[in-house]
Amino acid sequence: MPHTPPAVPDFTRWPSFPFEGEFRVKQLDEPVAVEPPRKGEGSGECHSCNAPDDAYIWVSERWRVRAMDRPTGLPMVLILESRSHLDLGDLPNLLAAELGVMTVRLERAVRSLDGVARVHVNRWGDGAAHLHLWFLARPYGRLQLRGTFLSLWDDILPPIPESQWRENLALVAAWLAEFGGRPLAEPPRIQWQAPSSLAQQGAAESAAAVSLRDAPTPTEPTASSRTPAATTEPKREPEQEPERKPGGQEPGGQESAGQEPGREEPAAGRQGTEGTDSTDASDSTARRESHGDPATRAY
């Protein structure tokens, strides 16, 4: 009895599956008699062997770590490569043991970044012959990105800001350098604008000082806010001799009855005068061809 496959596999109904709508399974091709050679089977045409150290974010005597050409949708995507032109099954015992150490070390470095919950480590080896392992960081809290489709989501999500991407690269390189090797990734420069000359800076500082000096004091009342009782002297009766107070102060010199000499009555308009606070393409193609289709990471 012939096998009848389902219309679509069950994983299309998983919450992590990144697509929706109607799907159709492709017709499976017939197997080939002889598989074609992978890219870089010989070290002479291997892209990884011919790449200089400055194309990587960290290098050592036997290992190198490279990043993508530009930010992608995940916080970090890195590739660990052996410096020697070997595949996984060709590693001698020393490099095989070091591969385990480097895998754990790089996973910890990526997981130390802000906003990273898990790090997926993958090795396919169908596209390029040179040993390379993928490290993909899953964002914290993005439960829909869990599982085998994370590499697909990397090409679907909008790229992260380049400044954040470069800072993450520098942090991972510095973490690895704590155990040896040489970091090559640098953090982004601080974006700030300096005056073109000292004279321009001095003029700006002088203008700011004048502005502060000429600003009205918030607690001092203006003339328009004074009440008539604070500016008008009381009329003196002509037929009555004014009574002198001790100390020689006459009532006419006071601004209002019952007020101590030399003190003003609080003006009614004084409230409201307080101030208010104010606030490159060819290299990219070669690299993707060397490591396979980035949309599926199936190499």
Short mmCIF file of C-alpha atoms in Angstrom, two decimals:
data_model
loop_
_atom_site.label_atom_id
_atom_site.label_comp_id
_atom_site.label_asym_id
_atom_site.label_seq_id
_atom_site.Cartn_x
_atom_site.Cartn_y
_atom_site.Cartn_z
CA MET A 1 0.00 0.00 0.00
CA PRO A 2 1.56 3.30 -1.07
CA HIS A 3 2.35 5.88 1.56
CA THR A 4 0.14 8.96 1.39
CA PRO A 5 1.82 11.90 3.14
CA PRO A 6 -0.35 14.53 4.78
CA ALA A 7 -1.14 17.71 2.88
CA VAL A 8 1.17 19.68 5.15
CA PRO A 9 3.34 18.51 8.07
CA ASP A 10 2.28 19.04 11.64
CA PHE A 11 4.97 21.64 12.33
CA THR A 12 3.07 24.15 10.20
CA ARG A 13 0.64 24.35 13.11
CA TRP A 14 3.30 24.93 15.74
CA PRO A 15 3.21 28.38 17.40
CA SER A 16 6.86 28.85 16.39
CA PHE A 17 6.17 28.31 12.67
CA PRO A 18 6.75 31.75 11.13
CA PHE A 19 4.22 31.56 8.26
CA GLU A 20 0.48 31.25 7.93
CA GLY A 21 -1.98 30.62 5.12
CA GLU A 22 -2.26 27.83 2.57
CA PHE A 23 0.86 25.74 1.93
CA ARG A 24 1.77 22.93 -0.42
CA VAL A 25 4.61 20.44 0.01
CA LYS A 26 7.17 20.41 -2.81
CA GLN A 27 7.67 17.35 -4.96
CA LEU A 28 10.74 15.48 -3.74
CA ASP A 29 13.53 15.27 -6.33
CA GLU A 30 15.10 11.97 -7.31
CA PRO A 31 18.42 11.25 -5.53
CA VAL A 32 21.61 11.94 -7.46
CA ALA A 33 24.23 9.24 -8.08
CA VAL A 34 27.17 11.45 -7.05
CA GLU A 35 26.90 14.48 -4.80
CA PRO A 36 28.58 17.67 -6.03
CA PRO A 37 31.61 18.96 -4.17
CA ARG A 38 31.05 21.55 -1.46
CA LYS A 39 32.48 25.02 -1.68
CA GLY A 40 36.08 25.17 -0.57
CA GLU A 41 36.86 21.46 -0.66
CA GLY A 42 40.46 22.44 -1.31
CA SER A 43 42.19 25.04 0.85
CA GLY A 44 43.30 26.97 -2.23
CA GLU A 45 39.71 28.00 -3.11
CA CYS A 46 38.35 28.05 0.45
CA HIS A 47 36.86 31.39 1.36
CA SER A 48 37.54 30.97 5.07
CA CYS A 49 41.20 30.04 4.58
CA ASN A 50 41.77 33.08 2.35
CA ALA A 51 39.95 35.57 4.60
CA PRO A 52 42.25 37.91 6.58
CA ASP A 53 42.07 38.17 10.34
CA ASP A 54 40.51 41.64 10.20
CA ALA A 55 37.37 40.04 8.72
CA TYR A 56 36.74 38.45 12.13
CA ILE A 57 35.79 39.87 15.52
CA TRP A 58 38.19 37.63 17.49
CA VAL A 59 41.11 35.42 16.46
CA SER A 60 43.52 33.06 18.18
CA GLU A 61 46.19 30.61 17.14
CA ARG A 62 43.70 27.88 16.22
CA TRP A 63 40.21 29.49 16.14
CA ARG A 64 38.45 32.50 14.67
CA VAL A 65 34.98 34.01 15.18
CA ARG A 66 33.22 35.97 12.48
CA ALA A 67 29.95 37.91 12.31
CA MET A 68 27.52 38.74 9.54
CA ASP A 69 28.18 41.69 7.23
CA ARG A 70 25.38 43.74 8.81
CA PRO A 71 22.83 43.55 11.62
CA THR A 72 20.06 40.98 11.35
CA GLY A 73 16.84 40.37 13.26
CA LEU A 74 18.45 38.49 16.16
CA PRO A 75 20.62 40.15 18.81
CA MET A 76 23.64 38.17 17.63
CA VAL A 77 24.59 35.64 14.94
CA LEU A 78 28.20 34.39 14.96
CA ILE A 79 30.23 31.67 13.25
CA LEU A 80 33.06 29.77 14.95
CA GLU A 81 35.70 28.46 12.53
CA SER A 82 38.87 26.45 12.91
CA ARG A 83 41.91 28.20 11.49
CA SER A 84 43.09 24.92 9.91
CA HIS A 85 41.23 23.66 6.85
CA LEU A 86 39.47 20.74 8.52
CA ASP A 87 35.94 19.37 8.81
CA LEU A 88 34.36 18.19 12.05
CA GLY A 89 35.29 14.52 11.65
CA ASP A 90 38.86 15.42 10.66
CA LEU A 91 39.77 17.21 13.88
CA PRO A 92 42.69 15.74 15.82
CA ASN A 93 42.14 15.05 19.49
CA LEU A 94 43.60 18.38 20.63
CA LEU A 95 41.36 20.46 18.36
CA ALA A 96 38.36 18.25 19.10
CA ALA A 97 38.82 18.91 22.82
CA GLU A 98 39.31 22.63 22.20
CA LEU A 99 36.16 22.72 20.08
CA GLY A 100 34.13 21.71 23.11
CA VAL A 101 35.78 24.41 25.22
CA MET A 102 35.30 27.07 22.53
CA THR A 103 31.65 26.11 22.04
CA VAL A 104 30.88 26.54 25.74
CA ARG A 105 32.92 29.73 25.99
CA LEU A 106 31.28 31.40 22.98
CA GLU A 107 27.81 30.34 24.11
CA ARG A 108 28.41 31.98 27.47
CA ALA A 109 29.72 35.13 25.83
CA VAL A 110 26.65 35.51 23.61
CA ARG A 111 24.27 34.64 26.45
CA SER A 112 25.83 37.39 28.58
CA LEU A 113 24.44 40.06 26.25
CA ASP A 114 21.43 42.06 27.38
CA GLY A 115 18.15 40.68 26.11
CA VAL A 116 19.42 37.20 25.22
CA ALA A 117 17.61 34.18 26.68
CA ARG A 118 19.11 31.21 24.82
CA VAL A 119 21.84 30.52 22.27
CA HIS A 120 21.22 27.95 19.52
CA VAL A 121 24.37 26.13 18.34
CA ASN A 122 24.09 24.53 14.90
CA ARG A 123 26.39 22.70 12.50
CA TRP A 124 25.23 21.51 9.06
CA GLY A 125 28.29 21.37 6.79
CA ASP A 126 26.45 20.87 3.50
CA GLY A 127 27.52 24.14 1.89
CA ALA A 128 31.11 24.85 2.89
CA ALA A 129 33.76 22.22 3.60
CA HIS A 130 35.62 24.33 6.18
CA LEU A 131 34.41 23.60 9.73
CA HIS A 132 32.01 26.27 10.96
CA LEU A 133 29.44 26.32 13.76
CA TRP A 134 26.54 28.78 13.94
CA PHE A 135 25.62 30.58 17.18
CA LEU A 136 22.19 32.27 17.10
CA ALA A 137 20.89 34.29 20.06
CA ARG A 138 17.17 34.10 20.86
CA PRO A 139 15.73 37.32 22.32
CA TYR A 140 14.47 37.08 25.89
CA GLY A 141 10.70 36.78 26.18
CA ARG A 142 10.16 35.96 22.49
CA LEU A 143 8.63 32.56 23.07
CA GLN A 144 7.37 32.32 19.50
CA LEU A 145 11.01 32.17 18.36
CA ARG A 146 11.82 29.03 20.33
CA GLY A 147 12.94 25.90 18.54
CA THR A 148 14.10 24.95 15.09
CA PHE A 149 12.72 27.97 13.20
CA LEU A 150 14.93 30.59 14.88
CA SER A 151 17.17 30.86 11.82
CA LEU A 152 14.10 31.64 9.68
CA TRP A 153 12.92 34.33 12.07
CA ASP A 154 16.36 35.95 11.81
CA ASP A 155 15.58 36.97 8.22
CA ILE A 156 11.96 37.92 8.99
CA LEU A 157 12.45 40.23 11.96
CA PRO A 158 13.58 43.83 11.35
CA PRO A 159 17.34 44.31 11.86
CA ILE A 160 18.46 45.54 15.25
CA PRO A 161 20.11 49.02 15.41
CA GLU A 162 23.67 48.99 14.08
CA SER A 163 25.03 50.72 17.18
CA GLN A 164 23.62 47.97 19.40
CA TRP A 165 24.93 45.31 17.01
CA ARG A 166 28.47 46.74 17.06
CA GLU A 167 28.42 47.07 20.82
CA ASN A 168 27.35 43.43 21.16
CA LEU A 169 30.20 42.35 18.85
CA ALA A 170 32.72 44.25 20.94
CA LEU A 171 31.39 42.75 24.17
CA VAL A 172 31.64 39.18 22.83
CA ALA A 173 35.16 39.81 21.50
CA ALA A 174 36.24 41.25 24.86
CA TRP A 175 34.74 38.27 26.71
CA LEU A 176 36.69 35.81 24.53
CA ALA A 177 39.89 37.84 24.90
CA GLU A 178 39.76 37.30 28.66
CA PHE A 179 40.84 33.71 27.93
CA GLY A 180 43.38 34.56 25.21
CA GLY A 181 43.39 35.49 21.57
CA ARG A 182 42.96 38.97 20.12
CA PRO A 183 39.73 41.02 19.97
CA LEU A 184 39.21 42.88 16.69
CA ALA A 185 35.69 44.27 17.10
CA GLU A 186 35.49 47.80 18.51
CA PRO A 187 32.47 49.46 20.14
CA PRO A 188 30.70 52.27 18.24
CA ARG A 189 31.96 55.80 18.70
CA ILE A 190 29.97 58.21 20.83
CA GLN A 191 27.97 60.55 18.61
CA TRP A 192 28.54 64.12 19.79
CA GLN A 193 29.17 67.47 18.10
CA ALA A 194 32.04 69.71 19.19
CA PRO A 195 32.47 73.43 18.30
CA SER A 196 34.56 74.03 15.19
CA SER A 197 36.88 76.47 17.04
CA LEU A 198 37.69 77.71 20.53
CA ALA A 199 36.33 81.13 19.60
CA GLN A 200 32.97 79.60 18.74
CA GLN A 201 32.92 77.75 22.04
CA GLY A 202 33.80 80.96 23.95
CA ALA A 203 31.05 82.92 22.20
CA ALA A 204 28.50 80.26 23.05
CA GLU A 205 29.54 80.27 26.71
CA SER A 206 29.38 84.09 26.86
CA ALA A 207 25.91 84.14 25.35
CA ALA A 208 24.72 81.59 27.89
CA ALA A 209 26.17 83.65 30.76
CA VAL A 210 24.47 86.85 29.55
CA SER A 211 21.16 85.03 29.20
CA LEU A 212 21.36 83.78 32.77
CA ARG A 213 22.38 87.22 34.10
CA ASP A 214 19.55 89.08 32.40
CA ALA A 215 16.88 86.60 33.39
CA PRO A 216 14.45 88.02 36.01
CA THR A 217 14.65 86.68 39.52
CA PRO A 218 11.59 84.49 40.03
CA THR A 219 10.93 85.57 43.63
CA GLU A 220 11.15 89.36 43.07
CA PRO A 221 7.74 90.98 42.40
CA THR A 222 7.33 93.27 39.43
CA ALA A 223 5.87 96.75 39.53
CA SER A 224 2.62 95.65 37.99
CA SER A 225 2.09 93.13 40.75
CA ARG A 226 2.20 95.64 43.62
CA THR A 227 -1.08 96.67 45.16
CA PRO A 228 -2.04 100.30 45.76
CA ALA A 229 -1.72 99.70 49.47
CA ALA A 230 2.01 99.08 49.04
CA THR A 231 2.73 102.23 46.96
CA THR A 232 0.41 104.98 48.26
CA GLU A 233 1.03 106.98 51.41
CA PRO A 234 -1.95 107.71 53.62
CA LYS A 235 -3.23 111.32 53.69
CA ARG A 236 -2.15 113.43 56.66
CA GLU A 237 -4.68 115.43 58.53
CA PRO A 238 -3.62 119.17 58.45
CA GLU A 239 -5.05 120.17 61.77
CA GLN A 240 -3.59 117.24 63.77
CA GLU A 241 0.03 117.03 64.76
CA PRO A 242 1.36 113.57 63.80
CA GLU A 243 2.31 111.45 66.73
CA ARG A 244 5.88 110.39 66.71
CA LYS A 245 6.79 106.79 67.43
CA PRO A 246 9.86 105.78 69.42
CA GLY A 247 12.90 105.94 67.17
CA GLY A 248 11.61 108.98 65.22
CA GLN A 249 9.51 107.12 62.64
CA GLU A 250 6.37 108.94 61.55
CA PRO A 251 3.23 107.13 60.52
CA GLY A 252 3.40 108.80 57.10
CA GLY A 253 6.59 106.87 56.31
CA GLN A 254 4.83 103.57 56.79
CA GLU A 255 3.13 101.92 53.85
CA SER A 256 0.17 100.63 55.82
CA ALA A 257 -1.11 100.74 59.34
CA GLY A 258 0.13 98.06 61.71
CA GLN A 259 3.17 97.20 59.52
CA GLU A 260 6.67 97.27 60.93
CA PRO A 261 8.97 99.94 59.48
CA GLY A 262 10.95 98.96 56.39
CA ARG A 263 8.84 95.85 55.56
CA GLU A 264 6.47 95.51 52.64
CA GLU A 265 3.01 94.02 52.76
CA PRO A 266 2.95 90.81 50.64
CA ALA A 267 1.65 91.81 47.22
CA ALA A 268 -1.46 90.09 45.92
CA GLY A 269 0.02 89.65 42.42
CA ARG A 270 3.22 88.05 43.59
CA GLN A 271 1.96 84.53 42.90
CA GLY A 272 2.43 83.40 39.31
CA THR A 273 5.83 85.08 38.89
CA GLU A 274 7.82 81.93 39.63
CA GLY A 275 9.82 80.54 36.60
CA THR A 276 8.82 77.26 34.89
CA ASP A 277 11.33 74.43 34.27
CA SER A 278 11.76 73.45 30.45
CA THR A 279 13.95 69.52 28.23
CA ASP A 280 30.70 46.59 1.07
CA ALA A 281 28.44 43.94 -1.67
CA SER A 282 30.73 41.51 -3.34
CA ASP A 283 32.29 40.27 -0.14
CA SER A 284 28.81 39.80 1.30
CA THR A 285 27.77 37.61 -1.62
CA ALA A 286 30.91 35.52 -1.37
CA ARG A 287 30.48 35.02 2.33
CA ARG A 288 26.84 33.95 2.02
CA GLU A 289 27.70 31.57 -0.83
CA SER A 290 30.46 30.10 1.30
CA HIS A 291 28.28 29.40 4.31
CA GLY A 292 25.01 28.69 2.54
CA ASP A 293 21.60 30.22 2.35
CA PRO A 294 21.19 32.48 5.41
CA ALA A 295 17.42 32.08 5.25
CA THR A 296 17.59 28.40 6.16
CA ARG A 297 21.11 28.02 7.58
CA ALA A 298 20.82 24.54 6.00
CA TYR A 299 24.53 24.36 5.23
#
